[in-house]
Coordinates of C-alpha atoms in Angstrom, one line a residue:
Chain M
M1 CA 19.4 -138.3 14.7
A2 CA 21.3 -135.6 13.2
V3 CA 18.4 -133.2 13.5
D4 CA 18.4 -133.6 17.3
D5 CA 22.1 -132.9 17.5
S6 CA 21.7 -129.6 15.7
N7 CA 18.8 -128.7 18.1
E8 CA 21.1 -129.4 21.0
V9 CA 23.8 -127.1 19.5
R10 CA 21.2 -124.4 18.8
R11 CA 19.9 -124.6 22.4
M12 CA 23.5 -124.2 23.7
S13 CA 24.2 -121.2 21.5
R14 CA 20.9 -119.6 22.5
W15 CA 22.0 -119.6 26.2
R16 CA 25.3 -118.2 25.0
A17 CA 23.5 -115.6 23.1
L18 CA 21.7 -114.5 26.3
L19 CA 25.0 -114.1 28.2
P20 CA 25.7 -110.4 27.1
A21 CA 22.2 -109.3 28.1
G22 CA 22.6 -111.0 31.5
L23 CA 26.0 -109.4 32.0
L24 CA 24.6 -105.9 31.1
F25 CA 21.8 -106.5 33.7
V26 CA 24.2 -107.4 36.5
L27 CA 26.5 -104.5 35.6
S28 CA 23.5 -102.0 35.6
L29 CA 22.5 -103.2 39.1
V30 CA 26.0 -102.7 40.4
A31 CA 26.2 -99.2 38.8
W32 CA 22.8 -98.4 40.3
Q33 CA 23.9 -99.6 43.7
V34 CA 27.1 -97.6 43.6
A35 CA 25.4 -94.4 42.3
V36 CA 22.7 -94.5 45.0
T37 CA 25.2 -95.1 47.7
V38 CA 27.8 -92.5 46.5
L39 CA 25.2 -89.8 45.8
D40 CA 23.4 -90.6 49.0
V41 CA 19.9 -90.6 47.3
P42 CA 17.1 -90.9 49.8
V43 CA 15.3 -94.2 49.7
Y44 CA 11.9 -92.7 49.0
I45 CA 13.2 -91.3 45.7
V46 CA 15.2 -94.2 44.5
P47 CA 15.9 -97.3 46.6
S48 CA 19.0 -99.4 46.0
P49 CA 18.8 -102.8 44.3
I50 CA 19.8 -104.4 47.7
Q51 CA 16.9 -102.6 49.4
I52 CA 14.5 -103.7 46.7
G53 CA 15.8 -107.3 47.0
Q54 CA 15.3 -107.1 50.8
E55 CA 11.7 -105.9 50.1
L56 CA 11.1 -108.8 47.7
I57 CA 12.2 -111.2 50.4
D58 CA 10.2 -109.5 53.2
S59 CA 7.0 -109.2 51.3
G60 CA 7.6 -112.1 48.9
A61 CA 4.8 -114.3 50.0
S62 CA 2.1 -111.6 49.7
L63 CA 3.6 -110.2 46.5
V64 CA 3.6 -113.6 44.8
S65 CA 0.0 -114.1 45.7
D66 CA -0.8 -110.7 44.3
L67 CA 1.1 -111.5 41.1
G68 CA -0.8 -114.8 40.9
W69 CA -4.0 -112.9 41.0
T70 CA -2.8 -110.5 38.3
M71 CA -1.6 -113.3 36.1
L72 CA -5.0 -115.0 36.5
E73 CA -6.7 -111.9 35.2
A74 CA -4.1 -111.6 32.4
V75 CA -4.4 -115.2 31.3
L76 CA -8.2 -115.2 31.3
G77 CA -8.2 -111.9 29.3
F78 CA -5.7 -113.4 27.0
G79 CA -7.8 -116.5 26.4
V80 CA -11.0 -114.5 25.9
G81 CA -9.5 -111.8 23.7
S82 CA -7.4 -114.2 21.6
G83 CA -10.3 -116.6 21.2
I84 CA -12.7 -113.9 20.0
A85 CA -10.0 -112.5 17.7
F86 CA -9.3 -115.9 16.1
L87 CA -13.0 -116.4 15.5
A88 CA -13.4 -112.9 14.1
A89 CA -10.4 -113.6 11.8
V90 CA -12.0 -116.7 10.5
V91 CA -15.2 -114.8 9.8
F92 CA -13.3 -112.0 8.1
V93 CA -11.4 -114.4 5.8
H94 CA -14.6 -116.1 4.7
A95 CA -16.9 -113.1 4.5
P96 CA -15.1 -110.0 3.1
M97 CA -18.2 -107.9 3.4
I98 CA -18.3 -108.4 7.1
E99 CA -14.6 -107.6 7.2
R100 CA -15.1 -104.4 5.4
A101 CA -17.9 -103.4 7.8
A102 CA -16.2 -104.4 11.0
F103 CA -12.4 -104.0 10.5
P104 CA -12.4 -100.2 10.7
W105 CA -14.2 -100.5 14.1
A106 CA -11.6 -103.0 15.2
I107 CA -9.0 -100.3 14.5
V108 CA -11.0 -97.7 16.4
L109 CA -11.3 -100.0 19.3
Q110 CA -7.5 -100.4 19.1
T111 CA -6.9 -96.7 19.2
I112 CA -9.0 -96.1 22.4
P113 CA -6.5 -95.8 25.3
I114 CA -7.5 -98.7 27.6
I115 CA -6.7 -96.5 30.6
A116 CA -9.6 -94.3 29.5
I117 CA -12.1 -97.2 29.5
A118 CA -10.9 -98.9 32.7
P119 CA -12.7 -96.6 35.2
L120 CA -16.0 -97.0 33.3
L121 CA -15.7 -100.8 33.5
T122 CA -15.0 -100.5 37.2
I123 CA -18.2 -98.6 37.6
W124 CA -20.1 -101.3 35.7
F125 CA -18.5 -104.4 37.2
G126 CA -17.1 -103.2 40.6
F127 CA -13.9 -104.5 42.2
T128 CA -14.4 -107.9 40.6
L129 CA -12.3 -109.9 38.2
V130 CA -14.5 -108.8 35.2
P131 CA -13.1 -105.4 34.3
K132 CA -9.5 -106.7 34.5
V133 CA -10.3 -109.6 32.2
V134 CA -12.2 -107.3 29.8
I135 CA -9.3 -104.8 29.6
A136 CA -6.8 -107.6 29.1
A137 CA -9.0 -109.1 26.4
I138 CA -9.4 -105.8 24.6
I139 CA -5.7 -105.3 24.5
C140 CA -5.0 -108.8 23.2
F141 CA -7.7 -108.7 20.6
F142 CA -6.0 -106.6 17.9
P143 CA -2.6 -108.2 17.5
V144 CA -4.2 -111.7 17.4
L145 CA -6.8 -110.6 14.9
V146 CA -4.4 -108.9 12.5
N147 CA -1.9 -111.7 12.5
T148 CA -4.5 -114.5 12.2
V149 CA -6.1 -112.8 9.2
R150 CA -2.7 -112.5 7.6
G151 CA -2.0 -116.1 8.4
L152 CA -5.2 -117.5 7.1
R153 CA -4.6 -115.6 3.9
S154 CA -1.0 -116.7 3.6
V155 CA -2.1 -119.8 1.6
S156 CA -0.8 -119.9 -2.0
G157 CA -3.0 -120.0 -5.0
Q158 CA -1.4 -123.3 -6.1
A159 CA -2.1 -124.9 -2.7
L160 CA -5.8 -123.9 -3.2
E161 CA -5.7 -125.4 -6.7
L162 CA -4.3 -128.6 -5.3
M163 CA -7.2 -128.8 -2.8
S164 CA -9.6 -128.1 -5.7
V165 CA -8.0 -130.9 -7.8
L166 CA -8.6 -133.1 -4.8
S167 CA -12.2 -131.8 -4.8
A168 CA -11.6 -131.1 -1.1
R169 CA -14.5 -129.8 1.0
A170 CA -14.3 -126.3 2.5
S171 CA -13.8 -127.8 6.0
S172 CA -10.9 -129.8 4.7
V173 CA -9.3 -126.7 3.1
F174 CA -9.8 -124.9 6.4
W175 CA -8.4 -127.5 8.8
R176 CA -5.8 -129.1 6.6
L177 CA -4.5 -126.0 4.8
R178 CA -5.6 -122.7 6.2
V179 CA -5.2 -123.3 9.9
P180 CA -1.7 -124.9 9.8
S181 CA -0.6 -122.2 7.4
S182 CA -1.8 -119.6 9.8
L183 CA -0.2 -121.0 13.0
P184 CA 3.2 -119.2 12.7
Y185 CA 1.4 -115.9 12.3
V186 CA -1.1 -116.7 15.0
F187 CA 1.7 -117.4 17.4
A188 CA 3.4 -114.2 16.5
G189 CA 0.2 -112.4 17.5
L190 CA -0.1 -114.5 20.7
R191 CA 3.4 -113.7 21.8
V192 CA 2.6 -109.9 21.6
A193 CA -0.7 -110.4 23.2
A194 CA 0.8 -112.4 26.2
T195 CA 2.9 -109.4 27.3
L196 CA 0.1 -106.9 26.6
S197 CA -2.4 -108.9 28.7
V198 CA -0.3 -108.4 31.8
I199 CA -0.1 -104.7 31.1
G200 CA -3.9 -104.6 30.6
A201 CA -4.6 -106.4 33.9
I202 CA -2.3 -104.1 35.9
V203 CA -3.8 -101.0 34.3
A204 CA -7.3 -102.2 35.2
E205 CA -6.2 -102.8 38.8
F206 CA -5.1 -99.2 39.1
T207 CA -8.6 -98.0 38.7
G208 CA -10.2 -100.2 41.2
A209 CA -9.0 -103.4 42.9
D210 CA -8.4 -104.9 46.3
R211 CA -5.6 -107.1 45.3
G212 CA -3.1 -107.8 42.5
I213 CA 0.3 -106.3 41.6
G214 CA -1.3 -103.1 40.2
F215 CA -3.2 -102.6 43.5
V216 CA 0.0 -103.1 45.4
I217 CA 1.8 -100.5 43.4
V218 CA -0.9 -97.9 43.7
Q219 CA -1.2 -98.5 47.5
A220 CA 2.5 -98.2 47.8
S221 CA 2.6 -95.0 45.9
Y222 CA 0.2 -93.4 48.4
R223 CA 2.6 -94.2 51.1
I224 CA 5.6 -93.2 49.0
D225 CA 6.9 -96.7 49.6
T226 CA 9.2 -96.8 46.5
R227 CA 10.9 -100.0 47.7
L228 CA 7.6 -101.9 47.4
M229 CA 6.8 -100.1 44.2
F230 CA 10.0 -101.2 42.6
A231 CA 9.5 -104.7 43.9
G232 CA 6.0 -104.7 42.3
I233 CA 7.4 -103.4 39.1
A234 CA 10.1 -106.1 39.0
L235 CA 7.5 -108.8 39.7
S236 CA 5.0 -107.6 37.1
S237 CA 7.8 -107.5 34.5
L238 CA 8.8 -111.1 35.5
G239 CA 5.1 -112.1 35.0
G240 CA 5.0 -110.7 31.5
I241 CA 8.3 -112.3 30.6
G242 CA 7.2 -115.6 32.0
F243 CA 3.9 -115.6 30.1
F244 CA 5.7 -114.6 26.9
G245 CA 8.2 -117.5 27.5
I246 CA 5.4 -120.0 28.1
I247 CA 3.7 -119.0 24.8
G248 CA 7.0 -119.2 23.0
W249 CA 7.6 -122.7 24.5
I250 CA 4.1 -123.9 23.4
E251 CA 4.8 -122.4 19.9
K252 CA 8.0 -124.2 19.6
S253 CA 6.5 -127.6 20.6
I254 CA 3.6 -127.1 18.1
L255 CA 5.5 -125.6 15.2
R256 CA 8.0 -128.4 14.8
W257 CA 8.7 -128.2 11.1
P258 CA 11.9 -126.4 9.9
D259 CA 11.5 -122.7 8.9
A260 CA 8.0 -122.7 10.4
R261 CA 7.8 -119.0 9.6
V262 CA 7.7 -119.9 5.9
S263 CA 4.3 -120.9 4.7
V264 CA 3.5 -123.3 1.9
S265 CA 6.5 -123.8 -0.4
Chain Z
M1 CA -19.7 -117.5 -24.0
T2 CA -20.4 -120.6 -26.1
T3 CA -19.6 -123.3 -23.6
T4 CA -21.7 -126.4 -24.2
V5 CA -21.8 -129.2 -21.7
H6 CA -21.6 -132.8 -22.6
E7 CA -23.1 -134.7 -19.6
G8 CA -22.2 -138.2 -20.7
T9 CA -22.0 -141.6 -19.1
V10 CA -18.7 -143.4 -18.6
A11 CA -18.4 -146.0 -21.3
T12 CA -15.9 -148.7 -21.4
E13 CA -14.5 -148.6 -24.9
P14 CA -11.2 -146.9 -25.3
A15 CA -12.5 -143.9 -27.2
A16 CA -14.9 -143.1 -24.3
R17 CA -11.9 -143.0 -22.0
A18 CA -10.2 -140.4 -24.1
T19 CA -9.7 -136.7 -23.3
V20 CA -11.1 -134.6 -26.0
L21 CA -10.6 -130.9 -26.5
D22 CA -12.9 -129.5 -29.1
G23 CA -12.4 -125.9 -30.3
V24 CA -11.2 -124.8 -26.9
G25 CA -10.5 -121.1 -26.7
M26 CA -9.8 -118.8 -23.8
R27 CA -10.0 -115.0 -23.5
F28 CA -9.3 -113.2 -20.2
G29 CA -11.2 -110.0 -19.8
G30 CA -10.4 -107.1 -17.5
A31 CA -8.3 -104.0 -18.0
H32 CA -5.8 -105.9 -20.2
P33 CA -7.7 -108.5 -22.2
V34 CA -5.6 -111.4 -23.3
H35 CA -6.5 -113.9 -26.0
A36 CA -4.7 -116.9 -24.4
L37 CA -5.9 -119.8 -26.5
E38 CA -7.7 -120.3 -29.8
D39 CA -9.1 -123.4 -31.5
I40 CA -7.4 -126.1 -29.6
D41 CA -8.5 -129.5 -30.9
I42 CA -6.8 -132.6 -29.5
E43 CA -7.8 -136.1 -28.7
I44 CA -5.7 -137.8 -26.1
G45 CA -6.0 -141.5 -25.8
D46 CA -6.3 -143.4 -22.6
G47 CA -2.8 -144.0 -21.2
E48 CA -1.2 -141.8 -23.7
F49 CA 1.7 -139.4 -22.8
V50 CA 1.3 -136.1 -24.5
A51 CA 3.6 -133.1 -24.1
I52 CA 2.6 -129.6 -24.8
V53 CA 5.5 -127.3 -25.7
G54 CA 5.6 -123.7 -26.5
P55 CA 7.3 -120.4 -25.6
S56 CA 6.4 -118.5 -22.4
G57 CA 2.9 -116.9 -22.6
C58 CA 1.5 -119.3 -25.1
G59 CA -1.2 -120.4 -22.7
K60 CA 0.2 -123.9 -21.9
S61 CA -0.6 -123.6 -18.2
T62 CA -4.0 -122.1 -19.0
L63 CA -4.7 -125.1 -21.2
L64 CA -3.8 -127.5 -18.4
R65 CA -6.0 -125.7 -15.9
I66 CA -8.9 -125.9 -18.4
V67 CA -8.4 -129.7 -18.8
A68 CA -8.3 -129.9 -14.9
G69 CA -11.6 -128.2 -14.6
L70 CA -10.0 -125.3 -12.7
L71 CA -10.7 -122.8 -15.4
K72 CA -13.8 -122.7 -17.7
P73 CA -12.9 -122.0 -21.3
T74 CA -14.6 -119.2 -23.1
A75 CA -15.0 -121.3 -26.2
G76 CA -15.3 -125.0 -27.0
T77 CA -15.6 -128.1 -24.8
V78 CA -13.4 -130.4 -22.9
T79 CA -14.5 -134.0 -22.3
V80 CA -12.6 -136.3 -20.0
R81 CA -13.6 -139.9 -20.0
G82 CA -17.1 -139.0 -21.1
K83 CA -17.5 -136.3 -18.5
T84 CA -17.1 -132.5 -18.4
A85 CA -13.8 -131.3 -17.0
A86 CA -15.5 -129.9 -13.9
Q87 CA -17.3 -133.2 -13.3
A88 CA -14.1 -135.1 -13.9
R89 CA -12.4 -132.9 -11.3
R90 CA -15.2 -133.6 -8.8
D91 CA -14.7 -137.3 -9.5
V92 CA -11.0 -136.8 -8.8
E93 CA -9.9 -138.1 -12.2
F94 CA -6.8 -135.8 -12.1
G95 CA -3.5 -135.7 -10.4
F96 CA -1.8 -132.3 -10.7
V97 CA 1.9 -131.6 -10.4
F98 CA 2.7 -127.9 -10.2
Q99 CA 5.8 -125.9 -11.2
S100 CA 6.6 -125.6 -7.5
P101 CA 6.2 -128.6 -5.3
V102 CA 3.4 -127.0 -3.2
L103 CA 4.2 -129.3 -0.3
F104 CA 2.8 -128.6 3.1
P105 CA 5.8 -127.7 5.2
W106 CA 4.2 -129.0 8.5
L107 CA 3.9 -132.5 7.1
K108 CA 6.8 -134.9 6.6
A109 CA 7.4 -136.5 3.2
L110 CA 5.2 -139.4 4.0
G111 CA 2.4 -137.1 5.4
N112 CA 2.5 -135.1 2.2
V113 CA 2.2 -138.2 0.0
L114 CA -0.7 -139.4 2.2
L115 CA -2.5 -136.0 2.2
P116 CA -4.8 -136.8 -0.8
D117 CA -5.8 -140.0 0.8
R118 CA -6.6 -138.2 4.1
I119 CA -8.7 -135.7 2.2
L120 CA -10.4 -138.2 -0.2
G121 CA -11.0 -141.0 2.2
N122 CA -13.3 -143.6 0.6
R123 CA -13.4 -141.5 -2.6
S124 CA -9.9 -142.7 -3.3
P125 CA -9.7 -146.1 -5.1
T126 CA -6.5 -146.9 -3.2
H127 CA -8.0 -146.0 0.2
G128 CA -7.5 -148.9 2.7
P129 CA -5.5 -150.3 5.5
D130 CA -2.3 -150.6 3.5
I131 CA -2.3 -147.1 2.1
E132 CA 0.8 -146.2 4.1
Q133 CA 2.7 -149.0 2.6
R134 CA 1.6 -147.8 -0.8
A135 CA 2.9 -144.3 0.1
R136 CA 6.3 -145.7 1.2
R137 CA 6.5 -147.7 -2.1
L138 CA 5.8 -144.6 -4.2
L139 CA 8.5 -142.7 -2.3
D140 CA 10.8 -145.6 -3.0
D141 CA 9.8 -145.5 -6.7
V142 CA 10.8 -141.9 -7.0
G143 CA 14.1 -142.5 -5.2
L144 CA 13.2 -141.2 -1.8
R145 CA 13.6 -144.3 0.3
G146 CA 14.8 -143.2 3.8
F147 CA 13.4 -139.7 3.5
E148 CA 9.9 -140.6 4.6
E149 CA 10.3 -138.7 7.9
H150 CA 12.0 -135.7 6.5
Y151 CA 10.2 -132.3 6.3
P152 CA 10.1 -130.5 3.0
G153 CA 12.3 -127.9 4.6
Q154 CA 15.0 -130.5 5.0
M155 CA 14.9 -131.6 1.3
S156 CA 16.4 -130.2 -1.9
G157 CA 14.2 -128.8 -4.7
G158 CA 14.4 -132.0 -6.7
M159 CA 13.5 -134.1 -3.8
R160 CA 10.5 -132.0 -3.0
Q161 CA 9.3 -132.2 -6.6
R162 CA 9.6 -136.0 -6.4
V163 CA 7.4 -136.0 -3.2
A164 CA 4.9 -134.0 -5.2
L165 CA 4.9 -136.6 -7.9
A166 CA 4.4 -139.4 -5.4
R167 CA 1.6 -137.4 -3.9
A168 CA -0.2 -137.0 -7.2
L169 CA 0.1 -140.8 -7.8
I170 CA -1.2 -142.0 -4.4
Y171 CA -4.8 -142.1 -5.4
E172 CA -4.2 -143.5 -8.9
P173 CA -5.7 -140.7 -10.9
S174 CA -6.6 -141.7 -14.4
T175 CA -5.0 -138.5 -15.8
L176 CA -1.8 -136.9 -14.6
L177 CA -1.5 -133.2 -15.4
M178 CA 2.0 -131.7 -15.1
D179 CA 2.7 -128.0 -15.4
E180 CA 6.4 -127.5 -16.1
P181 CA 7.2 -129.7 -13.0
F182 CA 10.9 -129.8 -13.5
G183 CA 11.3 -126.3 -15.0
A184 CA 13.0 -124.9 -11.9
L185 CA 15.5 -127.7 -11.4
D186 CA 19.0 -128.1 -12.7
E187 CA 19.7 -130.2 -15.7
F188 CA 21.0 -133.3 -13.9
T189 CA 18.1 -133.4 -11.5
R190 CA 15.7 -132.9 -14.4
D191 CA 17.3 -135.8 -16.4
R192 CA 17.0 -138.1 -13.5
L193 CA 13.4 -137.1 -12.7
N194 CA 12.5 -137.6 -16.4
I195 CA 13.7 -141.2 -16.1
Q196 CA 11.8 -141.7 -12.9
L197 CA 8.7 -140.2 -14.3
L198 CA 8.8 -142.6 -17.3
D199 CA 9.3 -145.4 -14.8
V200 CA 6.4 -144.6 -12.6
W201 CA 4.2 -143.9 -15.7
N202 CA 5.1 -147.3 -17.0
K203 CA 3.7 -148.8 -13.8
A204 CA 0.7 -146.5 -13.4
R205 CA -0.2 -146.2 -17.1
S206 CA -2.3 -143.1 -16.5
T207 CA -2.9 -140.6 -19.2
V208 CA -0.3 -137.8 -18.9
L209 CA -0.5 -134.2 -20.1
F210 CA 2.9 -132.7 -19.6
V211 CA 3.6 -129.0 -20.2
T212 CA 7.1 -127.9 -20.7
H213 CA 9.1 -125.2 -22.5
S214 CA 11.9 -127.6 -23.3
I215 CA 11.5 -129.3 -26.7
Q216 CA 14.1 -131.9 -25.8
E217 CA 12.2 -132.9 -22.6
A218 CA 8.9 -133.0 -24.5
I219 CA 10.3 -135.3 -27.2
F220 CA 12.2 -137.5 -24.8
L221 CA 9.1 -138.1 -22.6
A222 CA 6.1 -138.1 -24.9
D223 CA 4.2 -140.3 -27.4
R224 CA 3.0 -137.1 -29.1
V225 CA 4.2 -133.5 -28.8
V226 CA 1.8 -130.6 -29.3
V227 CA 3.6 -127.4 -30.4
L228 CA 1.8 -124.2 -29.5
S229 CA 2.3 -120.7 -30.9
P230 CA 2.3 -117.7 -28.7
R231 CA -0.6 -115.2 -28.2
P232 CA -3.1 -116.6 -28.8
G233 CA -1.9 -120.2 -28.2
R234 CA -2.7 -122.2 -31.3
I235 CA -1.7 -125.7 -32.3
V236 CA 1.2 -125.4 -34.8
R237 CA 1.8 -129.1 -35.1
I238 CA 1.1 -132.3 -33.3
A239 CA 4.2 -134.5 -33.8
D240 CA 4.2 -138.2 -33.4
I241 CA 7.3 -139.3 -31.5
P242 CA 8.5 -142.6 -33.0
F243 CA 11.1 -143.7 -30.5
P244 CA 10.5 -147.0 -28.8
R245 CA 10.2 -147.5 -25.1
P246 CA 11.7 -147.9 -22.7
R247 CA 13.8 -144.9 -23.5
S248 CA 17.2 -144.1 -22.0
L249 CA 18.9 -140.7 -21.8
D250 CA 21.3 -141.7 -24.6
L251 CA 18.4 -141.4 -26.9
R252 CA 19.0 -137.7 -26.9
Y253 CA 22.3 -138.1 -28.7
E254 CA 20.9 -140.0 -31.6
A255 CA 20.6 -138.3 -35.0
A256 CA 16.9 -138.8 -35.3
F257 CA 16.3 -137.2 -32.0
A258 CA 18.4 -134.1 -33.0
T259 CA 16.6 -133.9 -36.3
L260 CA 13.2 -133.9 -34.6
T261 CA 14.3 -131.4 -32.1
G262 CA 15.5 -129.1 -34.8
E263 CA 12.3 -129.5 -36.7
L264 CA 10.1 -128.6 -33.8
R265 CA 12.4 -125.8 -32.8
G266 CA 12.1 -124.4 -36.3
L267 CA 8.4 -124.1 -35.7
L268 CA 8.9 -121.9 -32.7
E269 CA 10.1 -118.5 -33.4
I270 CA 11.9 -118.0 -30.2
E271 CA 14.5 -120.2 -28.6
A272 CA 12.3 -121.8 -26.0
D273 CA 14.7 -124.6 -25.2
D274 CA 17.5 -124.5 -22.7
G275 CA 15.9 -121.6 -21.0
V276 CA 16.2 -123.4 -17.8
A277 CA 17.8 -121.5 -15.0
P278 CA 19.6 -123.9 -12.7
D279 CA 18.7 -121.8 -9.7
E280 CA 19.4 -124.4 -7.2
A281 CA 22.3 -126.8 -6.5
T282 CA 20.6 -130.0 -5.8
S283 CA 22.3 -132.3 -3.3
W284 CA 21.9 -136.0 -4.0
Q285 CA 21.7 -138.3 -1.2

């Protein structure tokens, strides 16, 4: 079908669109390598990309298992935080009084630096999974809440009139109109939350953990092992990008209609 | 508020299937009160095609929403087939076609046409195993054969409005309410849709209440044309349209048609006709 052809073309041009960014990345690594070598920078200040690469190979297996742990925390926190945010958004949209009472406190929660609550949660829950999941959930909550509320409200007055003419039940209006209308907005929130959840998990690991990428980075900093620190940073970034990409892929396979960003026409 | 409620039973004689507006008036309160409608009395027969024409702001759309039971009038009563408008709405007597198509962009054309059936289930008289076939036939009737699997985002404005028409007809509503449905389309698309509308109406034989600001369109389509004055909307004239059916577009070039158009236009102070902005180049398949 013609539609599939144009998708194919779009996919090709997307790869081509990534090319300049990839080139810049490679050039930066080369410049970094040259600068470190020429200026003779000590390895404990800034290691060279080749040294970092060597570190990634040497400690690869254990680093990957630490990353896996961190990603588990991030994904669990993402699920809990986004799930609660979605339910809260549904309540807000259907009960404006509750929204008026609770929304200011959601903003307050958002303004508390998570790094400030992390130690407290570690005292309460120890070196377990819980504080990391809670921190990741808190950091995911707000973007998903705000976007879902906006999405559920993006329904046009005429679409609601149409449902009224069809004498549709409230559950019908919700599932057949509000939820699909909200999906593009919900996914916009989820994409932001995906990257934030990895940050949340790592921050929580800083204050008390016995494994995970955040733990590795903190341990390495005590030993001024900058090679390992950079390797950890690279991997955590990779984890965030990967999670973002997976959410983007799920979004694309669910929002199949053209101009999915436009709500009811 | 002087709204009285006629809770009647559905009778079978033609008069009982009529839509009766009795002294309907509408005032909107708030910071800027608007007297939208005053003393609207019309009786619309079963299967009759009535057009309501008037300048912008004469309360045409408000009137349609009152008949649909979406708005409660501040004066008078509306009786649809022996029921109050609200009750008739709950019984899904109405099909509504809006000025914009109001399609769900995540559903393909077929899915949009089937939407009322999915929502109504057994409450739809056409609900059954061959409903999808009926939906395909309706899309065919409005000239969209082959576009069943297209998303609204892949169709032109005229095509989307035809999907909206098919969607309104899927459950065979006894009354079709149309709120300037072709107002946003270019002239050629509008002409073609007028013909298709008469064609599907001829098959469905539902009562049609059609709001437009085009006098020509109103005369071409309707059995009777109700001319409304602006602010508050009052009935200036109810004109019988004598032209036989089926009607072709050539009708509009006949002298009698022009005379009638001129007559009704004279009743309206402002030039309501031809105020159509062709804001969209519609591509025909």
